PDB file of C-alpha atoms and ligand atoms in Angstrom:
ATOM      1  CA  UNK A   1       0.000   0.000   0.000  1.00 47.00           C
ATOM      2  CA  UNK A   2       2.798   2.436   0.895  1.00 46.00           C
ATOM      3  CA  UNK A   3       3.864   3.358  -2.617  1.00 55.00           C
ATOM      4  CA  UNK A   4       5.964   6.392  -3.511  1.00 57.00           C
ATOM      5  CA  UNK A   5       3.192   9.025  -3.976  1.00 62.00           C
ATOM      6  CA  UNK A   6       1.782   8.231  -0.512  1.00 66.00           C
ATOM      7  CA  UNK A   7       5.018   8.140   1.452  1.00 73.00           C
ATOM      8  CA  UNK A   8       6.286  11.073  -0.632  1.00 72.00           C
ATOM      9  CA  UNK A   9       3.375  13.206   0.603  1.00 72.00           C
ATOM     10  CA  UNK A  10       4.291  12.520   4.221  1.00 72.00           C
ATOM     11  CA  UNK A  11       8.014  13.047   3.580  1.00 74.00           C
ATOM     12  CA  UNK A  12       7.244  16.492   2.089  1.00 75.00           C
ATOM     13  CA  UNK A  13       5.860  17.684   5.418  1.00 76.00           C
ATOM     14  CA  UNK A  14       8.598  16.188   7.519  1.00 76.00           C
ATOM     15  CA  UNK A  15      10.369  19.470   8.256  1.00 82.00           C
ATOM     16  CA  UNK A  16       9.640  22.274  10.698  1.00 87.00           C
ATOM     17  CA  UNK A  17      10.222  25.073   8.161  1.00 90.00           C
ATOM     18  CA  UNK A  18       7.677  23.510   5.797  1.00 91.00           C
ATOM     19  CA  UNK A  19       5.042  23.355   8.537  1.00 89.00           C
ATOM     20  CA  UNK A  20       5.806  26.996   9.359  1.00 92.00           C
ATOM     21  CA  UNK A  21       5.377  27.957   5.696  1.00 94.00           C
ATOM     22  CA  UNK A  22       1.934  26.344   5.634  1.00 93.00           C
ATOM     23  CA  UNK A  23       0.926  28.049   8.891  1.00 92.00           C
ATOM     24  CA  UNK A  24       2.155  31.442   7.604  1.00 94.00           C
ATOM     25  CA  UNK A  25       0.092  31.041   4.430  1.00 94.00           C
ATOM     26  CA  UNK A  26      -2.925  30.032   6.519  1.00 93.00           C
ATOM     27  CA  UNK A  27      -2.463  33.135   8.675  1.00 93.00           C
ATOM     28  CA  UNK A  28      -2.457  35.276   5.538  1.00 94.00           C
ATOM     29  CA  UNK A  29      -5.574  33.484   4.322  1.00 92.00           C
ATOM     30  CA  UNK A  30      -7.305  34.234   7.633  1.00 90.00           C
ATOM     31  CA  UNK A  31      -6.383  37.932   7.395  1.00 93.00           C
ATOM     32  CA  UNK A  32      -7.167  38.357   3.690  1.00 91.00           C
ATOM     33  CA  UNK A  33      -9.435  35.537   2.487  1.00 89.00           C
ATOM     34  CA  UNK A  34      -9.905  37.177  -0.928  1.00 90.00           C
ATOM     35  CA  UNK A  35      -6.213  37.818  -1.424  1.00 91.00           C
ATOM     36  CA  UNK A  36      -4.393  34.982   0.296  1.00 92.00           C
ATOM     37  CA  UNK A  37      -1.236  35.223  -1.815  1.00 95.00           C
ATOM     38  CA  UNK A  38       2.140  36.234  -0.363  1.00 96.00           C
ATOM     39  CA  UNK A  39       5.238  37.266  -2.286  1.00 95.00           C
ATOM     40  CA  UNK A  40       8.394  35.247  -1.636  1.00 93.00           C
ATOM     41  CA  UNK A  41       9.973  37.923   0.579  1.00 92.00           C
ATOM     42  CA  UNK A  42       6.745  38.474   2.558  1.00 94.00           C
ATOM     43  CA  UNK A  43       6.401  34.765   3.182  1.00 95.00           C
ATOM     44  CA  UNK A  44      10.048  34.438   4.236  1.00 94.00           C
ATOM     45  CA  UNK A  45       9.666  37.396   6.629  1.00 93.00           C
ATOM     46  CA  UNK A  46       6.611  35.829   8.239  1.00 94.00           C
ATOM     47  CA  UNK A  47       8.377  32.538   8.759  1.00 92.00           C
ATOM     48  CA  UNK A  48      11.471  34.415   9.978  1.00 90.00           C
ATOM     49  CA  UNK A  49      13.943  32.358   7.969  1.00 82.00           C
ATOM     50  CA  UNK A  50      17.172  34.195   7.169  1.00 82.00           C
ATOM     51  CA  UNK A  51      18.664  31.877   4.551  1.00 87.00           C
ATOM     52  CA  UNK A  52      16.896  32.616   1.233  1.00 86.00           C
ATOM     53  CA  UNK A  53      18.469  29.660  -0.568  1.00 90.00           C
ATOM     54  CA  UNK A  54      17.463  27.159   2.093  1.00 90.00           C
ATOM     55  CA  UNK A  55      13.998  28.722   2.426  1.00 91.00           C
ATOM     56  CA  UNK A  56      13.518  28.543  -1.333  1.00 92.00           C
ATOM     57  CA  UNK A  57      14.456  24.857  -1.273  1.00 92.00           C
ATOM     58  CA  UNK A  58      11.730  24.036   1.280  1.00 92.00           C
ATOM     59  CA  UNK A  59       9.156  26.203  -0.481  1.00 93.00           C
ATOM     60  CA  UNK A  60       9.866  24.465  -3.773  1.00 92.00           C
ATOM     61  CA  UNK A  61       9.348  21.062  -2.159  1.00 90.00           C
ATOM     62  CA  UNK A  62       5.876  22.155  -1.008  1.00 91.00           C
ATOM     63  CA  UNK A  63       4.918  23.748  -4.325  1.00 90.00           C
ATOM     64  CA  UNK A  64       2.408  21.717  -6.265  1.00 87.00           C
ATOM     65  CA  UNK A  65       0.824  19.523  -3.619  1.00 86.00           C
ATOM     66  CA  UNK A  66       0.526  21.907  -0.661  1.00 92.00           C
ATOM     67  CA  UNK A  67       1.329  25.358  -2.042  1.00 94.00           C
ATOM     68  CA  UNK A  68       0.235  26.958  -5.307  1.00 94.00           C
ATOM     69  CA  UNK A  69       2.622  29.286  -7.105  1.00 93.00           C
ATOM     70  CA  UNK A  70       1.005  32.084  -9.089  1.00 91.00           C
ATOM     71  CA  UNK A  71       2.413  35.140 -10.853  1.00 92.00           C
ATOM     72  CA  UNK A  72       1.665  37.139  -7.693  1.00 92.00           C
ATOM     73  CA  UNK A  73       3.331  34.738  -5.289  1.00 94.00           C
ATOM     74  CA  UNK A  74       2.381  31.763  -3.140  1.00 95.00           C
ATOM     75  CA  UNK A  75      -0.865  30.560  -1.577  1.00 95.00           C
ATOM     76  CA  UNK A  76      -2.159  27.438   0.141  1.00 94.00           C
ATOM     77  CA  UNK A  77      -3.530  24.750  -2.141  1.00 93.00           C
ATOM     78  CA  UNK A  78      -6.729  22.982  -1.224  1.00 90.00           C
ATOM     79  CA  UNK A  79      -4.760  20.032   0.185  1.00 88.00           C
ATOM     80  CA  UNK A  80      -2.437  22.383   2.067  1.00 91.00           C
ATOM     81  CA  UNK A  81      -5.442  24.074   3.605  1.00 91.00           C
ATOM     82  CA  UNK A  82      -6.974  20.760   4.669  1.00 88.00           C
ATOM     83  CA  UNK A  83      -3.730  19.831   6.398  1.00 86.00           C
ATOM     84  CA  UNK A  84      -3.402  23.160   8.229  1.00 88.00           C
ATOM     85  CA  UNK A  85      -7.072  23.051   9.226  1.00 86.00           C
ATOM     86  CA  UNK A  86      -6.488  19.749  11.029  1.00 81.00           C
ATOM     87  CA  UNK A  87      -3.474  21.276  12.827  1.00 80.00           C
ATOM     88  CA  UNK A  88      -5.455  24.375  13.844  1.00 81.00           C
ATOM     89  CA  UNK A  89      -8.461  22.366  15.079  1.00 77.00           C
ATOM     90  CA  UNK A  90      -6.273  21.361  18.034  1.00 74.00           C
ATOM     91  CA  UNK A  91      -6.430  17.646  17.278  1.00 71.00           C
ATOM     92  CA  UNK A  92      -2.675  17.341  17.862  1.00 70.00           C
ATOM     93  CA  UNK A  93      -2.946  19.242  21.138  1.00 71.00           C
ATOM     94  CA  UNK A  94      -1.365  17.008  23.833  1.00 65.00           C
ATOM     95  CA  UNK A  95      -3.827  18.469  26.348  1.00 69.00           C
ATOM     96  CA  UNK A  96      -7.024  17.366  24.720  1.00 69.00           C
ATOM     97  CA  UNK A  97      -9.089  17.161  27.869  1.00 73.00           C
ATOM     98  CA  UNK A  98     -11.623  19.881  28.494  1.00 74.00           C
ATOM     99  CA  UNK A  99     -13.259  20.527  31.811  1.00 75.00           C
ATOM    100  CA  UNK A 100     -16.825  21.740  31.832  1.00 74.00           C
ATOM    101  CA  UNK A 101     -19.609  21.698  34.412  1.00 73.00           C
ATOM    102  CA  UNK A 102     -21.393  18.362  34.674  1.00 73.00           C
ATOM    103  CA  UNK A 103     -23.567  18.196  31.619  1.00 83.00           C
ATOM    104  CA  UNK A 104     -26.401  15.806  31.126  1.00 87.00           C
ATOM    105  CA  UNK A 105     -28.158  14.838  27.971  1.00 91.00           C
ATOM    106  CA  UNK A 106     -30.379  11.926  27.016  1.00 90.00           C
ATOM    107  CA  UNK A 107     -28.944   8.585  25.969  1.00 91.00           C
ATOM    108  CA  UNK A 108     -29.415   8.151  22.197  1.00 87.00           C
ATOM    109  CA  UNK A 109     -30.046   4.429  22.783  1.00 86.00           C
ATOM    110  CA  UNK A 110     -32.444   4.250  25.755  1.00 86.00           C
ATOM    111  CA  UNK A 111     -33.351   7.871  26.502  1.00 86.00           C
ATOM    112  CA  UNK A 112     -32.082   7.701  30.115  1.00 90.00           C
ATOM    113  CA  UNK A 113     -29.950  10.557  31.476  1.00 92.00           C
ATOM    114  CA  UNK A 114     -26.405  10.441  30.085  1.00 93.00           C
ATOM    115  CA  UNK A 115     -23.309  12.286  31.238  1.00 92.00           C
ATOM    116  CA  UNK A 116     -21.007  13.980  28.748  1.00 92.00           C
ATOM    117  CA  UNK A 117     -17.209  13.987  28.993  1.00 89.00           C
ATOM    118  CA  UNK A 118     -14.459  15.068  26.626  1.00 86.00           C
ATOM    119  CA  UNK A 119     -11.116  13.328  26.316  1.00 83.00           C
ATOM    120  CA  UNK A 120      -8.614  12.535  23.564  1.00 81.00           C
ATOM    121  CA  UNK A 121     -10.579  14.356  20.903  1.00 82.00           C
ATOM    122  CA  UNK A 122     -13.874  12.627  21.655  1.00 86.00           C
ATOM    123  CA  UNK A 123     -17.121  13.813  23.139  1.00 90.00           C
ATOM    124  CA  UNK A 124     -18.527  10.798  24.950  1.00 91.00           C
ATOM    125  CA  UNK A 125     -22.003  10.307  26.364  1.00 93.00           C
ATOM    126  CA  UNK A 126     -22.567   7.415  28.779  1.00 93.00           C
ATOM    127  CA  UNK A 127     -25.821   6.431  30.490  1.00 93.00           C
ATOM    128  CA  UNK A 128     -26.218   4.274  33.610  1.00 92.00           C
ATOM    129  CA  UNK A 129     -26.577   1.186  31.408  1.00 91.00           C
ATOM    130  CA  UNK A 130     -23.207   1.969  29.820  1.00 91.00           C
ATOM    131  CA  UNK A 131     -24.636   2.831  26.408  1.00 90.00           C
ATOM    132  CA  UNK A 132     -21.829   4.909  24.959  1.00 90.00           C
ATOM    133  CA  UNK A 133     -21.841   7.297  22.028  1.00 90.00           C
ATOM    134  CA  UNK A 134     -18.539   8.749  20.828  1.00 90.00           C
ATOM    135  CA  UNK A 135     -18.248  11.747  18.503  1.00 91.00           C
ATOM    136  CA  UNK A 136     -14.930  13.200  17.362  1.00 86.00           C
ATOM    137  CA  UNK A 137     -14.392  16.943  17.604  1.00 85.00           C
ATOM    138  CA  UNK A 138     -11.332  19.138  18.003  1.00 83.00           C
ATOM    139  CA  UNK A 139     -10.932  20.620  21.514  1.00 84.00           C
ATOM    140  CA  UNK A 140     -11.067  24.171  20.137  1.00 82.00           C
ATOM    141  CA  UNK A 141     -14.750  23.674  19.380  1.00 86.00           C
ATOM    142  CA  UNK A 142     -15.469  23.366  23.096  1.00 86.00           C
ATOM    143  CA  UNK A 143     -13.844  26.729  23.760  1.00 84.00           C
ATOM    144  CA  UNK A 144     -16.476  28.466  21.645  1.00 87.00           C
ATOM    145  CA  UNK A 145     -19.540  26.220  21.958  1.00 90.00           C
ATOM    146  CA  UNK A 146     -21.572  24.765  24.793  1.00 88.00           C
ATOM    147  CA  UNK A 147     -21.454  20.997  25.159  1.00 88.00           C
ATOM    148  CA  UNK A 148     -24.910  20.549  23.652  1.00 88.00           C
ATOM    149  CA  UNK A 149     -23.995  22.828  20.743  1.00 90.00           C
ATOM    150  CA  UNK A 150     -20.819  20.795  20.221  1.00 91.00           C
ATOM    151  CA  UNK A 151     -22.884  17.588  20.242  1.00 92.00           C
ATOM    152  CA  UNK A 152     -25.113  19.154  17.578  1.00 93.00           C
ATOM    153  CA  UNK A 153     -22.144  20.145  15.431  1.00 93.00           C
ATOM    154  CA  UNK A 154     -20.487  16.751  15.791  1.00 92.00           C
ATOM    155  CA  UNK A 155     -23.677  14.771  15.150  1.00 94.00           C
ATOM    156  CA  UNK A 156     -24.590  16.878  12.132  1.00 95.00           C
ATOM    157  CA  UNK A 157     -21.124  16.386  10.650  1.00 93.00           C
ATOM    158  CA  UNK A 158     -21.242  12.689  11.395  1.00 92.00           C
ATOM    159  CA  UNK A 159     -24.606  12.347   9.655  1.00 93.00           C
ATOM    160  CA  UNK A 160     -23.429  14.283   6.590  1.00 93.00           C
ATOM    161  CA  UNK A 161     -20.469  11.931   6.411  1.00 92.00           C
ATOM    162  CA  UNK A 162     -22.890   9.024   6.759  1.00 92.00           C
ATOM    163  CA  UNK A 163     -24.950  10.499   3.929  1.00 91.00           C
ATOM    164  CA  UNK A 164     -21.918  10.464   1.642  1.00 94.00           C
ATOM    165  CA  UNK A 165     -21.084   6.929   2.750  1.00 94.00           C
ATOM    166  CA  UNK A 166     -24.632   5.827   1.944  1.00 93.00           C
ATOM    167  CA  UNK A 167     -24.210   7.353  -1.520  1.00 93.00           C
ATOM    168  CA  UNK A 168     -21.184   5.089  -2.035  1.00 94.00           C
ATOM    169  CA  UNK A 169     -18.474   7.749  -1.586  1.00 96.00           C
ATOM    170  CA  UNK A 170     -16.038   7.691   1.350  1.00 95.00           C
ATOM    171  CA  UNK A 171     -16.127  11.121   3.069  1.00 92.00           C
ATOM    172  CA  UNK A 172     -12.431  10.822   3.965  1.00 89.00           C
ATOM    173  CA  UNK A 173     -10.699   9.591   0.811  1.00 89.00           C
ATOM    174  CA  UNK A 174     -13.404   9.589  -1.930  1.00 92.00           C
ATOM    175  CA  UNK A 175     -13.005   5.818  -2.268  1.00 95.00           C
ATOM    176  CA  UNK A 176     -15.951   3.562  -2.959  1.00 96.00           C
ATOM    177  CA  UNK A 177     -17.975   2.357   0.025  1.00 96.00           C
ATOM    178  CA  UNK A 178     -20.072  -0.757   0.289  1.00 94.00           C
ATOM    179  CA  UNK A 179     -22.627  -1.418   2.963  1.00 92.00           C
ATOM    180  CA  UNK A 180     -24.645  -4.067   4.663  1.00 91.00           C
ATOM    181  CA  UNK A 181     -27.187  -4.253   7.437  1.00 92.00           C
ATOM    182  CA  UNK A 182     -26.273  -6.343  10.462  1.00 92.00           C
ATOM    183  CA  UNK A 183     -28.540  -7.586  13.216  1.00 90.00           C
ATOM    184  CA  UNK A 184     -27.216  -7.759  16.767  1.00 89.00           C
ATOM    185  CA  UNK A 185     -29.894  -9.664  18.703  1.00 87.00           C
ATOM    186  CA  UNK A 186     -30.062  -8.721  22.364  1.00 84.00           C
ATOM    187  CA  UNK A 187     -27.849  -5.662  21.919  1.00 84.00           C
ATOM    188  CA  UNK A 188     -29.091  -2.165  22.818  1.00 82.00           C
ATOM    189  CA  UNK A 189     -29.081  -1.224  19.134  1.00 85.00           C
ATOM    190  CA  UNK A 190     -30.235  -4.473  17.500  1.00 86.00           C
ATOM    191  CA  UNK A 191     -29.947  -3.279  13.879  1.00 92.00           C
ATOM    192  CA  UNK A 192     -27.015  -1.356  12.461  1.00 93.00           C
ATOM    193  CA  UNK A 193     -26.221  -0.268   8.943  1.00 95.00           C
ATOM    194  CA  UNK A 194     -22.494  -0.688   8.334  1.00 95.00           C
ATOM    195  CA  UNK A 195     -20.187   0.517   5.582  1.00 96.00           C
ATOM    196  CA  UNK A 196     -16.542   0.002   4.729  1.00 95.00           C
ATOM    197  CA  UNK A 197     -14.369   1.930   2.293  1.00 95.00           C
ATOM    198  CA  UNK A 198     -12.430  -0.187  -0.175  1.00 94.00           C
ATOM    199  CA  UNK A 199      -9.604   2.358  -0.330  1.00 90.00           C
ATOM    200  CA  UNK A 200      -8.871   3.624   3.205  1.00 88.00           C
ATOM    201  CA  UNK A 201     -10.703   0.866   5.091  1.00 91.00           C
ATOM    202  CA  UNK A 202     -12.763   3.167   7.308  1.00 90.00           C
ATOM    203  CA  UNK A 203     -15.637   1.334   9.019  1.00 93.00           C
ATOM    204  CA  UNK A 204     -18.782   3.350   9.759  1.00 91.00           C
ATOM    205  CA  UNK A 205     -21.941   2.283  11.586  1.00 91.00           C
ATOM    206  CA  UNK A 206     -25.248   4.092  11.712  1.00 92.00           C
ATOM    207  CA  UNK A 207     -28.569   3.371  13.356  1.00 93.00           C
ATOM    208  CA  UNK A 208     -31.717   3.339  11.212  1.00 94.00           C
ATOM    209  CA  UNK A 209     -32.683   6.614  12.918  1.00 95.00           C
ATOM    210  CA  UNK A 210     -29.359   8.190  11.962  1.00 94.00           C
ATOM    211  CA  UNK A 211     -29.817   6.994   8.366  1.00 95.00           C
ATOM    212  CA  UNK A 212     -33.181   8.753   7.985  1.00 96.00           C
ATOM    213  CA  UNK A 213     -32.687  11.915  10.033  1.00 96.00           C
ATOM    214  CA  UNK A 214     -31.839  14.073   7.009  1.00 95.00           C
ATOM    215  CA  UNK A 215     -34.365  12.356   4.714  1.00 96.00           C
ATOM    216  CA  UNK A 216     -36.616  15.010   3.120  1.00 96.00           C
ATOM    217  CA  UNK A 217     -39.735  13.492   4.738  1.00 96.00           C
ATOM    218  CA  UNK A 218     -38.182  13.789   8.219  1.00 97.00           C
ATOM    219  CA  UNK A 219     -36.840  17.281   7.540  1.00 97.00           C
ATOM    220  CA  UNK A 220     -40.314  18.378   6.398  1.00 96.00           C
ATOM    221  CA  UNK A 221     -42.121  16.633   9.264  1.00 96.00           C
ATOM    222  CA  UNK A 222     -39.871  18.330  11.837  1.00 96.00           C
ATOM    223  CA  UNK A 223     -40.253  21.675  10.083  1.00 97.00           C
ATOM    224  CA  UNK A 224     -44.044  21.396  10.268  1.00 95.00           C
ATOM    225  CA  UNK A 225     -43.626  21.035  14.028  1.00 95.00           C
ATOM    226  CA  UNK A 226     -41.371  24.067  14.282  1.00 97.00           C
ATOM    227  CA  UNK A 227     -38.091  22.129  14.513  1.00 97.00           C
ATOM    228  CA  UNK A 228     -35.130  22.619  12.202  1.00 97.00           C
ATOM    229  CA  UNK A 229     -33.482  19.213  12.255  1.00 96.00           C
ATOM    230  CA  UNK A 230     -30.246  20.707  10.884  1.00 95.00           C
ATOM    231  CA  UNK A 231     -30.052  23.006  13.919  1.00 93.00           C
ATOM    232  CA  UNK A 232     -31.265  20.625  16.626  1.00 93.00           C
ATOM    233  CA  UNK A 233     -29.797  17.435  15.233  1.00 95.00           C
ATOM    234  CA  UNK A 234     -28.690  15.924  18.539  1.00 93.00           C
ATOM    235  CA  UNK A 235     -31.927  16.750  20.329  1.00 93.00           C
ATOM    236  CA  UNK A 236     -34.139  15.263  17.590  1.00 95.00           C
ATOM    237  CA  UNK A 237     -32.047  12.109  17.408  1.00 94.00           C
ATOM    238  CA  UNK A 238     -32.118  11.446  21.168  1.00 91.00           C
ATOM    239  CA  UNK A 239     -35.599  12.790  21.986  1.00 92.00           C
ATOM    240  CA  UNK A 240     -37.758  12.125  18.939  1.00 94.00           C
ATOM    241  CA  UNK A 241     -36.416   9.096  17.049  1.00 93.00           C
ATOM    242  CA  UNK A 242     -37.738   5.740  18.235  1.00 89.00           C
ATOM    243  CA  UNK A 243     -35.793   2.469  18.279  1.00 85.00           C
ATOM    244  CA  UNK A 244     -35.955   0.713  14.930  1.00 90.00           C
ATOM    245  CA  UNK A 245     -37.532  -2.711  14.456  1.00 90.00           C
ATOM    246  CA  UNK A 246     -37.469  -5.330  11.718  1.00 91.00           C
ATOM    247  CA  UNK A 247     -40.915  -5.455  10.118  1.00 90.00           C
ATOM    248  CA  UNK A 248     -40.122  -7.993   7.374  1.00 91.00           C
ATOM    249  CA  UNK A 249     -37.341 -10.575   7.261  1.00 89.00           C
ATOM    250  CA  UNK A 250     -37.374 -11.396   3.542  1.00 91.00           C
ATOM    251  CA  UNK A 251     -36.950  -9.027   1.909  1.00 93.00           C
ATOM    252  CA  UNK A 252     -35.519  -7.255   4.934  1.00 92.00           C
ATOM    253  CA  UNK A 253     -37.467  -4.177   5.928  1.00 95.00           C
ATOM    254  CA  UNK A 254     -36.641  -2.017   8.943  1.00 95.00           C
ATOM    255  CA  UNK A 255     -39.103   0.462  10.375  1.00 95.00           C
ATOM    256  CA  UNK A 256     -38.170   3.554  12.355  1.00 95.00           C
ATOM    257  CA  UNK A 257     -40.426   6.381  13.540  1.00 95.00           C
ATOM    258  CA  UNK A 258     -39.988  10.025  14.432  1.00 95.00           C
ATOM    259  CA  UNK A 259     -42.481  11.477  16.955  1.00 94.00           C
ATOM    260  CA  UNK A 260     -43.246  15.130  17.573  1.00 93.00           C
ATOM    261  CA  UNK A 261     -46.180  16.715  19.414  1.00 90.00           C
ATOM    262  CA  UNK A 262     -48.138  13.458  19.389  1.00 90.00           C
ATOM    263  CA  UNK A 263     -47.700  12.810  15.683  1.00 93.00           C
ATOM    264  CA  UNK A 264     -45.614  10.015  14.212  1.00 94.00           C
ATOM    265  CA  UNK A 265     -43.838   9.691  10.920  1.00 96.00           C
ATOM    266  CA  UNK A 266     -42.919   6.110  10.058  1.00 96.00           C
ATOM    267  CA  UNK A 267     -40.187   5.268   7.582  1.00 97.00           C
ATOM    268  CA  UNK A 268     -39.358   1.860   6.165  1.00 97.00           C
ATOM    269  CA  UNK A 269     -35.814   1.104   5.011  1.00 96.00           C
ATOM    270  CA  UNK A 270     -34.498  -1.736   2.873  1.00 95.00           C
ATOM    271  CA  UNK A 271     -31.187  -3.524   3.458  1.00 93.00           C
ATOM    272  CA  UNK A 272     -29.210  -0.704   1.840  1.00 92.00           C
ATOM    273  CA  UNK A 273     -30.763   1.947   4.130  1.00 94.00           C
ATOM    274  CA  UNK A 274     -32.834   3.310   1.257  1.00 94.00           C
ATOM    275  CA  UNK A 275     -36.214   4.615   2.439  1.00 96.00           C
ATOM    276  CA  UNK A 276     -38.831   2.599   0.548  1.00 96.00           C
ATOM    277  CA  UNK A 277     -41.946   3.785   2.348  1.00 95.00           C
ATOM    278  CA  UNK A 278     -43.054   6.798   4.369  1.00 95.00           C
ATOM    279  CA  UNK A 279     -46.282   6.901   6.354  1.00 93.00           C
ATOM    280  CA  UNK A 280     -47.798   9.740   8.372  1.00 80.00           C
ATOM    281  CA  UNK A 281     -51.421   8.959   9.147  1.00 57.00           C
ATOM    282  CA  UNK A 282     -52.301   8.323   5.513  1.00 44.00           C
ATOM    283  CA  UNK A 283     -49.751   6.006   3.925  1.00 43.00           C
ATOM    284  CA  UNK A 284     -48.012   6.807   0.709  1.00 42.00           C
ATOM    285  CA  UNK A 285     -45.147   5.074  -1.041  1.00 48.00           C
ATOM    286  CA  UNK A 286     -41.881   6.473  -2.258  1.00 50.00           C
ATOM    287  CA  UNK A 287     -40.935   5.439  -5.772  1.00 50.00           C
ATOM    288  CA  UNK A 288     -37.885   3.211  -5.595  1.00 47.00           C
ATOM    289  CA  UNK A 289     -37.020   3.391  -9.294  1.00 45.00           C
TER     290      UNK A 289
HETATM  291 ZN1   ZN B   1     -28.773   4.237  27.502  1.00 67.36          ZN
HETATM  292 ZN1   ZN B   2     -11.976   5.967   2.422  1.00 67.36          ZN
END
């Protein structure tokens, strides 16, 4: 797997001056988003490197993959920006714990009170029955958002990634994903939709409720009840989505419902997590062609 283009990309960044160049270009981008280009001398001044020949060598190594050279100077490439964004999110921060007042939310599995902690880049909710939900966020997010807001942000991002995965595209590497539904009898979440990426190997699981939360029927149903599911993603998932159940074994059909203000919207999924039927009082079918 570790062929030259892959290891070459990592080798390119294996120098402090190169990391400083990327950070200096990101700083410029933050100050002047519409004009993020720096001339050679400006960039060298920002980095504080006093050997032009040596500086030029490192800059040249970055040019192409991480830095774009234009007639006006140098700017971060898309890949370079992605890399710096991960650095700036604080994910490499050795002190990734964050202390906050005891926060309670509801368990996404059983609805019981759950406590929220943050450690090693993960927001973790645990209820008294040990149902655990883990969502990855950079620690910087918790400096600017409340815990519940951070749960919303993390859940929303996770569900968008799931959406891409369900469409067959890995959200991390653009590889092709393939999925299956797996039953876990006796487990707190007895049905999980699971995907793997054939390029980077990422393994993602989603509940039936998570699979349908951004379905147009659910978005519209919530909207009719005054709830923007894109804003209150965490709350809707833990408060309003019911546990899914198998309603037909062959072909496999899984039913999950969303309840708001005494009304229920029922969705039926097939084994690929495609919604094949939506019912709210009167039943109507979704075309599967
Ligand atoms: Zn629980
Ligand atoms: Zn992938």
